[in-house]
Short mmCIF file of C-alpha atoms in Angstrom, two decimals:
data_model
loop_
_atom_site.label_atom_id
_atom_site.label_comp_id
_atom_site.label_asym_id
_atom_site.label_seq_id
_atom_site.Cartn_x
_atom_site.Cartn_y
_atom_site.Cartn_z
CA UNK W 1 200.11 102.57 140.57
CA UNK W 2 202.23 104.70 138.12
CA UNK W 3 201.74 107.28 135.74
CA UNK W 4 202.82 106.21 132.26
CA UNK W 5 203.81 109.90 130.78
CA UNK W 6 206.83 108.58 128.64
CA UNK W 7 207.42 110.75 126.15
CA UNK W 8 210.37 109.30 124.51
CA UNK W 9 208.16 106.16 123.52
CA UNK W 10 205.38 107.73 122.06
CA UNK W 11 207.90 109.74 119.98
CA UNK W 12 209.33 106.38 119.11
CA UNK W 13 206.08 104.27 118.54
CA UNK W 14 202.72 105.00 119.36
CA UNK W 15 202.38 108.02 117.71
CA UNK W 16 200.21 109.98 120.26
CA UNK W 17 202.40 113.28 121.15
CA UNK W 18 200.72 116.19 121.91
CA UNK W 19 202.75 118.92 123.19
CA UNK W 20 206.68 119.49 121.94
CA UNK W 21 209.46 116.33 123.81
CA UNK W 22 211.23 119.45 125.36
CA UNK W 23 207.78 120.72 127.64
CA UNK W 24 206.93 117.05 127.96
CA UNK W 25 210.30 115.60 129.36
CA UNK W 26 209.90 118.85 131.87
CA UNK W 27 206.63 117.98 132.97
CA UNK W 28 207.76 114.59 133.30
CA UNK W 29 210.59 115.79 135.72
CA UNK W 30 207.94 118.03 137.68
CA UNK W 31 205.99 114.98 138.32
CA UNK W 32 209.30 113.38 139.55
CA UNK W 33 210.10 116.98 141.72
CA UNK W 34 206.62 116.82 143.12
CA UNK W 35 206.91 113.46 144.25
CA UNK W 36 210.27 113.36 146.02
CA UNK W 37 208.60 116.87 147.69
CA UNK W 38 205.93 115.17 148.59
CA UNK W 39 207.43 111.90 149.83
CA UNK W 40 205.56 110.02 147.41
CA UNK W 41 206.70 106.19 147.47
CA UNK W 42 204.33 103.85 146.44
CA UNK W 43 202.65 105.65 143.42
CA UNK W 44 205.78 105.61 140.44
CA UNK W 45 206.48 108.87 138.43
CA UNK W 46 206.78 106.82 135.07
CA UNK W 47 206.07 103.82 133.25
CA UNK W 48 208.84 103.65 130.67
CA UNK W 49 207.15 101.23 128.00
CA UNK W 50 208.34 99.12 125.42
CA UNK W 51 205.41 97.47 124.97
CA UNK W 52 204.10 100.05 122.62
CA UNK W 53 207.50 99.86 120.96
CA UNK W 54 207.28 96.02 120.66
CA UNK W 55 202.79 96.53 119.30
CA UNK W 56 204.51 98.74 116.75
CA UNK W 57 206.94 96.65 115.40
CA UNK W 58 210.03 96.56 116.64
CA UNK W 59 211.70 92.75 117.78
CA UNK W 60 212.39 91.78 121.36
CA UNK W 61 216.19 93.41 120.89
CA UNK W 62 214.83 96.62 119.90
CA UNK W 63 212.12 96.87 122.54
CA UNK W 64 214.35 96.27 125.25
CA UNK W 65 217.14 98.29 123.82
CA UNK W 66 215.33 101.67 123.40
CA UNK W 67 212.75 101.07 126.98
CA UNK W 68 216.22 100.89 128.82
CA UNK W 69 218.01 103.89 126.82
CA UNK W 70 215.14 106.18 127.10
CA UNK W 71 215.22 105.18 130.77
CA UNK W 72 219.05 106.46 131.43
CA UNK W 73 217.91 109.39 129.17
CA UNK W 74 215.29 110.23 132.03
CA UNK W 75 217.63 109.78 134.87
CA UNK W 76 220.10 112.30 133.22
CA UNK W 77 217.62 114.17 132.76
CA UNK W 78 216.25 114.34 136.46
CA UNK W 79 219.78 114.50 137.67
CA UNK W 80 220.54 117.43 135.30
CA UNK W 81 217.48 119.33 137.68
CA UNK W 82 219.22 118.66 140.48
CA UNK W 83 217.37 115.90 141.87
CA UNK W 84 219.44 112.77 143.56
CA UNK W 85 219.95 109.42 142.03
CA UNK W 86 217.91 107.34 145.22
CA UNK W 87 215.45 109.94 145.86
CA UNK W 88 214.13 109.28 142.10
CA UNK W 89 215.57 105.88 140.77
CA UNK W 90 213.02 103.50 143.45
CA UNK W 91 210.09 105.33 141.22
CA UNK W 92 211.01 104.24 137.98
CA UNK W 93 208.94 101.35 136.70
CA UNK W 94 209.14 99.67 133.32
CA UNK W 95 206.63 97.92 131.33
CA UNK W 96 207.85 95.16 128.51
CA UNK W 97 205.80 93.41 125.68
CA UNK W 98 205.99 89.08 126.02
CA UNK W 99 205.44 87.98 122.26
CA UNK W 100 206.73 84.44 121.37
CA UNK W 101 210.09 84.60 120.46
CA UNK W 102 212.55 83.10 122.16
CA UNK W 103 214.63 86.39 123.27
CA UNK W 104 211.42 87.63 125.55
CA UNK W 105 212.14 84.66 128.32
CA UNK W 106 215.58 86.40 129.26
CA UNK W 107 214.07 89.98 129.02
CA UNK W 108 213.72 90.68 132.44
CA UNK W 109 217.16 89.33 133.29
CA UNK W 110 218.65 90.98 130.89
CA UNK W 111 217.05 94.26 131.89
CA UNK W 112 217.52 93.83 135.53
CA UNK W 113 221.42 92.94 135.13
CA UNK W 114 222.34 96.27 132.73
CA UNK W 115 220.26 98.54 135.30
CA UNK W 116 221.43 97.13 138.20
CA UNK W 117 225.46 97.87 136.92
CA UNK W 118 224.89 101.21 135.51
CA UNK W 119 223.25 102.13 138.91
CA UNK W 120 225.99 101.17 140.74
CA UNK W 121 229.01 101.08 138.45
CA UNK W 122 228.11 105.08 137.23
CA UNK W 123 225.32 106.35 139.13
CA UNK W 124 226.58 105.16 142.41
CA UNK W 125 222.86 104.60 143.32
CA UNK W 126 222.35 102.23 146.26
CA UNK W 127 220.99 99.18 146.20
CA UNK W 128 217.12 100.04 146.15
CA UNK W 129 217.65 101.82 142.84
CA UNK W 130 219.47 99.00 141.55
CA UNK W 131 216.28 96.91 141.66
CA UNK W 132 214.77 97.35 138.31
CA UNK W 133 210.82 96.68 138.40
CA UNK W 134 208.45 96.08 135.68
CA UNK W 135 205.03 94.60 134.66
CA UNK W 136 204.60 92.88 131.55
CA UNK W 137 201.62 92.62 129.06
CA UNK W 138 201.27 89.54 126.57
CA UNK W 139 201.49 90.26 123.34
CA UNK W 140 198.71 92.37 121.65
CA UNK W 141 200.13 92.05 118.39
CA UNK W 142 200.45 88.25 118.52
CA UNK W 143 196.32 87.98 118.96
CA UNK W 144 194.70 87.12 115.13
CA UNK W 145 191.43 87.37 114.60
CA UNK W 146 191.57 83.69 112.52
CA UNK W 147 190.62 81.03 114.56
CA UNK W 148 190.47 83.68 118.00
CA UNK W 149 190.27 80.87 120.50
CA UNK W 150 193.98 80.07 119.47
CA UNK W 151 194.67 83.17 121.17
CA UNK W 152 194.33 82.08 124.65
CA UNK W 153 197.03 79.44 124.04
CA UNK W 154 199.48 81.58 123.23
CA UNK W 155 198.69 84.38 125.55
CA UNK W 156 199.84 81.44 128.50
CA UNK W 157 202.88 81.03 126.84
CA UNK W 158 203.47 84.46 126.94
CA UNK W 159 202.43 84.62 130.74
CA UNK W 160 204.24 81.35 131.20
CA UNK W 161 207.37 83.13 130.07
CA UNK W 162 206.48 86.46 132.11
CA UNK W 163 206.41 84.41 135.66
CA UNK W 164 209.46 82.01 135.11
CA UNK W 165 211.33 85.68 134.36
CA UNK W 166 210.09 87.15 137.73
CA UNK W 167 208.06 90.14 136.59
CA UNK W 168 206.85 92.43 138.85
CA UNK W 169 203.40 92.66 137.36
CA UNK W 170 201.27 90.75 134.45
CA UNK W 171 198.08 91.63 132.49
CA UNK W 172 197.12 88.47 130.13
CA UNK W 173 194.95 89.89 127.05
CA UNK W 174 191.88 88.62 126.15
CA UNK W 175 191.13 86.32 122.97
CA UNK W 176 188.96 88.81 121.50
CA UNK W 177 191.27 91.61 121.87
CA UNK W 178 191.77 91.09 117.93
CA UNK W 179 188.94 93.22 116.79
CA UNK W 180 187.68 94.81 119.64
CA UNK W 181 187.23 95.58 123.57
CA UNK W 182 187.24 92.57 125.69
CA UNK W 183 183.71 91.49 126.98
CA UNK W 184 183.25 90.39 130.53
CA UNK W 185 183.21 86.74 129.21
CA UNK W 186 186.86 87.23 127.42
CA UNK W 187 188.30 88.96 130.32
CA UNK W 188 187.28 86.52 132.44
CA UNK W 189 189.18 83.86 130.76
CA UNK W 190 192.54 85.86 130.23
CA UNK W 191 192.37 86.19 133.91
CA UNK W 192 191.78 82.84 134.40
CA UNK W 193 195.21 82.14 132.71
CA UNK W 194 196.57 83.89 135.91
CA UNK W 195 194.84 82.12 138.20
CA UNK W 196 195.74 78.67 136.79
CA UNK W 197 199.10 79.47 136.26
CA UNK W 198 199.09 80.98 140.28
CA UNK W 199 197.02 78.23 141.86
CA UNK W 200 196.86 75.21 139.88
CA UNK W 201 200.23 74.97 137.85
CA UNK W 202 203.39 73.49 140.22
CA UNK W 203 206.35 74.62 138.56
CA UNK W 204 205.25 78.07 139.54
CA UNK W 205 205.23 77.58 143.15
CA UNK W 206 208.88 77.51 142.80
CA UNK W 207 210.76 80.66 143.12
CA UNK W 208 212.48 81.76 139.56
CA UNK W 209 212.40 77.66 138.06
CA UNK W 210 214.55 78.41 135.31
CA UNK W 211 217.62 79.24 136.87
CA UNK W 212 220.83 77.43 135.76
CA UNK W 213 218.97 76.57 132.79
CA UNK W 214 221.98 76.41 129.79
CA UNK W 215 219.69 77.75 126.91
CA UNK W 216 218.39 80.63 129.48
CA UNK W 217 221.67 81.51 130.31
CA UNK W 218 223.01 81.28 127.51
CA UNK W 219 220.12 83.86 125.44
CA UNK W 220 220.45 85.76 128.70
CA UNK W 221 224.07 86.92 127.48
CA UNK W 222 223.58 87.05 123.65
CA UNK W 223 220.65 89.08 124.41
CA UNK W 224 222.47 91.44 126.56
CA UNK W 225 225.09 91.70 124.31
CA UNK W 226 223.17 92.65 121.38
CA UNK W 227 221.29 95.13 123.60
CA UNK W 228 224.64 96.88 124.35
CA UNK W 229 225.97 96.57 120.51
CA UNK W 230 222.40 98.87 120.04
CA UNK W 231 223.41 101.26 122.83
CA UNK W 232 226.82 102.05 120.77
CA UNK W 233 224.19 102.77 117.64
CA UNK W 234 221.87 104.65 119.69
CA UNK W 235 225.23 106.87 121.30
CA UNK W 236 226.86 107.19 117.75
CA UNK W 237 223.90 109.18 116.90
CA UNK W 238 223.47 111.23 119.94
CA UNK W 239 222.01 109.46 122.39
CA UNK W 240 218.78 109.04 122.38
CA UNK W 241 217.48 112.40 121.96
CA UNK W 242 219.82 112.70 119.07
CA UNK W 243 218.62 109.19 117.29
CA UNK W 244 215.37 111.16 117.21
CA UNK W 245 215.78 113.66 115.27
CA UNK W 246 217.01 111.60 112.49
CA UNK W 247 214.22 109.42 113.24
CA UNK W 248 216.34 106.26 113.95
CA UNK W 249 214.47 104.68 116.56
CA UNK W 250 211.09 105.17 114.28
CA UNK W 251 212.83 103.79 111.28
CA UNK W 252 213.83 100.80 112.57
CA UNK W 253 210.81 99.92 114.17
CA UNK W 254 209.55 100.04 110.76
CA UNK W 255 211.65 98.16 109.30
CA UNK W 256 211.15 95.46 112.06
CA UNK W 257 207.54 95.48 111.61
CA UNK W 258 207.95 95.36 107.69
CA UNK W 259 210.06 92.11 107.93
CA UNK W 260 207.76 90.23 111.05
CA UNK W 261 204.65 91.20 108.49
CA UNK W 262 206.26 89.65 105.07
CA UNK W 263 207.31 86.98 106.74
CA UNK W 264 203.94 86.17 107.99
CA UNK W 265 202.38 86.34 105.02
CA UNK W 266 204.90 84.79 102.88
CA UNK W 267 204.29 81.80 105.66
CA UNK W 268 208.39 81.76 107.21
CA UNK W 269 206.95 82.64 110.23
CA UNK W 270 203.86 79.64 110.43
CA UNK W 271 201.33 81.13 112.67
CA UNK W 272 198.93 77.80 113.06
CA UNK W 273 195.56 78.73 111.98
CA UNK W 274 196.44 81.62 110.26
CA UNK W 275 199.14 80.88 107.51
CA UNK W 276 199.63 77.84 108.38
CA UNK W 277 197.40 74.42 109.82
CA UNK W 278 194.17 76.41 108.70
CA UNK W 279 191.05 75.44 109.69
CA UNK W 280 189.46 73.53 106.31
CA UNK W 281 186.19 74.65 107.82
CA UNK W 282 186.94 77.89 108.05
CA UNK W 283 184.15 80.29 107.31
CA UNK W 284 181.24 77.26 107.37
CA UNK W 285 180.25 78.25 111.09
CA UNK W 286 178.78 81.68 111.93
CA UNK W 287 181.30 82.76 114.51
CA UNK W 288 178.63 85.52 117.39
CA UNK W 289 181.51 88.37 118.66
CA UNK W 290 180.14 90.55 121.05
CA UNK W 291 181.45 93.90 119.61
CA UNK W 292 182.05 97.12 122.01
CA UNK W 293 180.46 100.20 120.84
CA UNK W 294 179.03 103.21 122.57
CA UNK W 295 175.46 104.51 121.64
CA UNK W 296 174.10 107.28 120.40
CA UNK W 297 172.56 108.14 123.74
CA UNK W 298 175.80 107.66 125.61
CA UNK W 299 178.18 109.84 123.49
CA UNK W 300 175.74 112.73 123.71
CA UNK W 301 175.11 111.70 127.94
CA UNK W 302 179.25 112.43 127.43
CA UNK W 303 179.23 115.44 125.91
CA UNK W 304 175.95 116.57 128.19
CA UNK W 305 178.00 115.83 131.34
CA UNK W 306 180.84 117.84 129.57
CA UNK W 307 179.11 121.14 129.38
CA UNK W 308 177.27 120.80 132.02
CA UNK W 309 180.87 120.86 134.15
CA UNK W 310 182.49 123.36 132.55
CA UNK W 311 179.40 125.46 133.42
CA UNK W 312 179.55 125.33 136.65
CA UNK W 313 183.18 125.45 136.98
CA UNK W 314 183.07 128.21 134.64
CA UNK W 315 185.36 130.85 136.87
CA UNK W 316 187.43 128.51 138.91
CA UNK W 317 188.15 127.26 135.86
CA UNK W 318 189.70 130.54 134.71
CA UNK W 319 191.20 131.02 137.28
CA UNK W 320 193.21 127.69 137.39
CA UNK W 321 194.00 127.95 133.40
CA UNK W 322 195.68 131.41 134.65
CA UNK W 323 197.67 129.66 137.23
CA UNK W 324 198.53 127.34 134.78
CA UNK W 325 200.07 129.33 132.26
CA UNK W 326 202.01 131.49 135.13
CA UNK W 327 203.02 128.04 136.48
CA UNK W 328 204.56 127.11 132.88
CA UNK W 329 205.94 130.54 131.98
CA UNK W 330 207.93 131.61 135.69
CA UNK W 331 209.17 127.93 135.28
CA UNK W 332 207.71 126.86 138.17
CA UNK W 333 206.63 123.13 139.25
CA UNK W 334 203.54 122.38 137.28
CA UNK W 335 202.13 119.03 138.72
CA UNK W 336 200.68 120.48 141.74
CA UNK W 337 198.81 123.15 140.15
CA UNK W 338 197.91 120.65 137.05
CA UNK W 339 195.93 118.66 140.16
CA UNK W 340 194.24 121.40 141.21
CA UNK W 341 193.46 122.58 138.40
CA UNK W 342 191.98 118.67 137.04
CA UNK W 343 189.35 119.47 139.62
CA UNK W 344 187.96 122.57 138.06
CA UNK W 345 188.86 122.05 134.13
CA UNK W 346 188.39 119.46 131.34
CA UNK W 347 191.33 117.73 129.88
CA UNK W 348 190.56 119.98 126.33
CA UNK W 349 191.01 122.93 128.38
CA UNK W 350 194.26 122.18 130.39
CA UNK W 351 195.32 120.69 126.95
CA UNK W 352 194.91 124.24 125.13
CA UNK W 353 196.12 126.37 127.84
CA UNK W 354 199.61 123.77 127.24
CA UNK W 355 199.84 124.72 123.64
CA UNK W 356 199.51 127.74 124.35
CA UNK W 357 202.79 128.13 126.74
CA UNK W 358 204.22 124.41 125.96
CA UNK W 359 203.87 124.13 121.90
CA UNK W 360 202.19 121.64 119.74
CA UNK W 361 204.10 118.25 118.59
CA UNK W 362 205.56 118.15 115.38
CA UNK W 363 207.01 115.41 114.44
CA UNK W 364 211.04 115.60 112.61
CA UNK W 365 210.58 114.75 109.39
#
């Protein structure tokens, strides 16, 4: 498993900060600390995503360009506290977005090659933290709610191009994912996708089919190549930290999104079924969606449950929260006691006793 606590990509796209990037990225290197304490090897410290980068815009370049960056901003970071480069490095994971542009079938290559030099070349890390890993998720922006059943067609592209790359890991979203929570049915068939692919589908029995391939080699170094041309951009502002505060990374996420959404509605991108190859019948047939909502009955059973815990962890509770906030202002390590104190408090409660000692977000404007 892995935490996902990556800071730097909710800053850049997902928009779901809550306390300021300087106590995040230290809480991020507790969790690190706590781990190489504790011997922790099979459980990583971070996802660092840029599949929410990719869902909010930004091409197959940019996604892999600012996932890897923020990456090598973490491992300064963590090497800045004094931690070593292969006690830390093995519990990195990464987590890419496969849409349907040609770029994402080299993306793991690509990745795997500039981590695996920087580790050696400047870290001098050994050859486990050369080994990058990462999971991959089809594309959640790619699913339309015209004609939904398209949707499974391209989401096995998208795994297609996931396994012939060698990721780690693969969720395939559901058809329905369009406009709203998969239902057991939907889920059902996007695994089924995996299971076809793993059981049923040759080529795949064959380890990494694609190799030697001219067009795969050849997008695997324009693609790396354009990657490091963005790394110059990202350093001539800064780094990565720096890019921030002028909002770079933000900005041109924007602008990527801005361009993939005119040109899908001015029809230069054809999406079949949706600007393009549309059904004629389209609206004629009553089209049942189970929808996910929760009830009346189960928000308040939510909010029951709620008070009813805090009651009767009413003074631990206290007690922890004080911990807490010692924890955060001495400087100490503040996983462990963040564990102990999950057991006793409600995330609203450790979240306020953060603010109080950590700071709110607020975004650069």
């Amino acid at each position: 498993g892995t935490v996902q606590a990556d800071i730097l990509k909710e800053d850049q796209g997902q928009n779901t900060c809550i306390f300021s990037t300087e106590f995040s990225l230290r809480m991020m290197a507790d969790i690190q600390e706590w781990f190489i304490d504790h011997g922790v090897r099979n459980f990583y410290s971070v996802s660092i995503s840029g599949y929410h980068i990719a869902e909010a815009g930004a091409n197959p370049i940019s996604q892999l360009a600012f996932t890897l960056s923020n990456g090598f901003t973490y491992v300064e970071s963590y090497l800045a506290r004094g931690m070593d480069i292969d006690d830390f490095a093995p519990n990195l994971s990464f987590f890419f977005s496969n849409g349907m542009d040609a770029e994402y079938s080299v993306l793991g290559r690509v990745a795997r090659r500039i981590w695996a030099v920087a580790m050696r070349e400047r870290y001098g890390a050994n050859e486990r933290s050369q080994k990058l890993k990462y999971h991959v998720q089809t594309s959640g922006r790619s699913l339309h709610a015209q004609e939904m059943s398209f949707n499974d067609i391209r989401t096995t592209l998208q795994a297609l191009c996931a396994l012939y790359d060698n990721a780690n890991s693969l969720h395939t979203n559901a058809f329905d994912e369009a406009i709203t929570t998969p239902s057991e049915s939907s889920v059902r068939r996007a695994m089924a996708i995996q299971m076809i692919i793993n059981k049923e589908w040759g080529l795949s029995k064959n380890e990494n089919p694609l190799q030697g391939s001219f067009v795969i080699d050849e997008l695997t170094d324009l693609v790396e190549e354009a990657v490091l041309a963005e790394f110059d951009r990202i350093s001539e502002r800064g780094g990565v930290l720096g890019a921030m505060e002028t909002g770079y990374q933000r900005g041109k996420i924007q602008d990527e999104s801005i361009l993939y959404e005119r040109k899908k509605h001015d029809g230069s991108l054809p999406i079949i079924g949706v600007n393009t190859f549309r059904n004629p019948h389209e609206g004629e047939e009553d089209v049942e969606v189970e929808l996910a909502r929760a009830t009346e009955d189960e928000k308040k059973s939510q909010l029951d449950r709620l008070a009813d815990f805090q009651h009767r962890h009413h003074e631990e509770a206290q007690q922890a929260l004080k911990a807490l906030r010692e924890a955060a202002t001495r400087g100490g390590n503040l996983f462990g006691v963040l564990m102990d104190a999950a057991r006793v408090c409600s995330l609203g409660q450790i979240t306020e006793a953060f603010f109080e000692v950590g700071g709110q977000y607020r975004r650069n404007v």
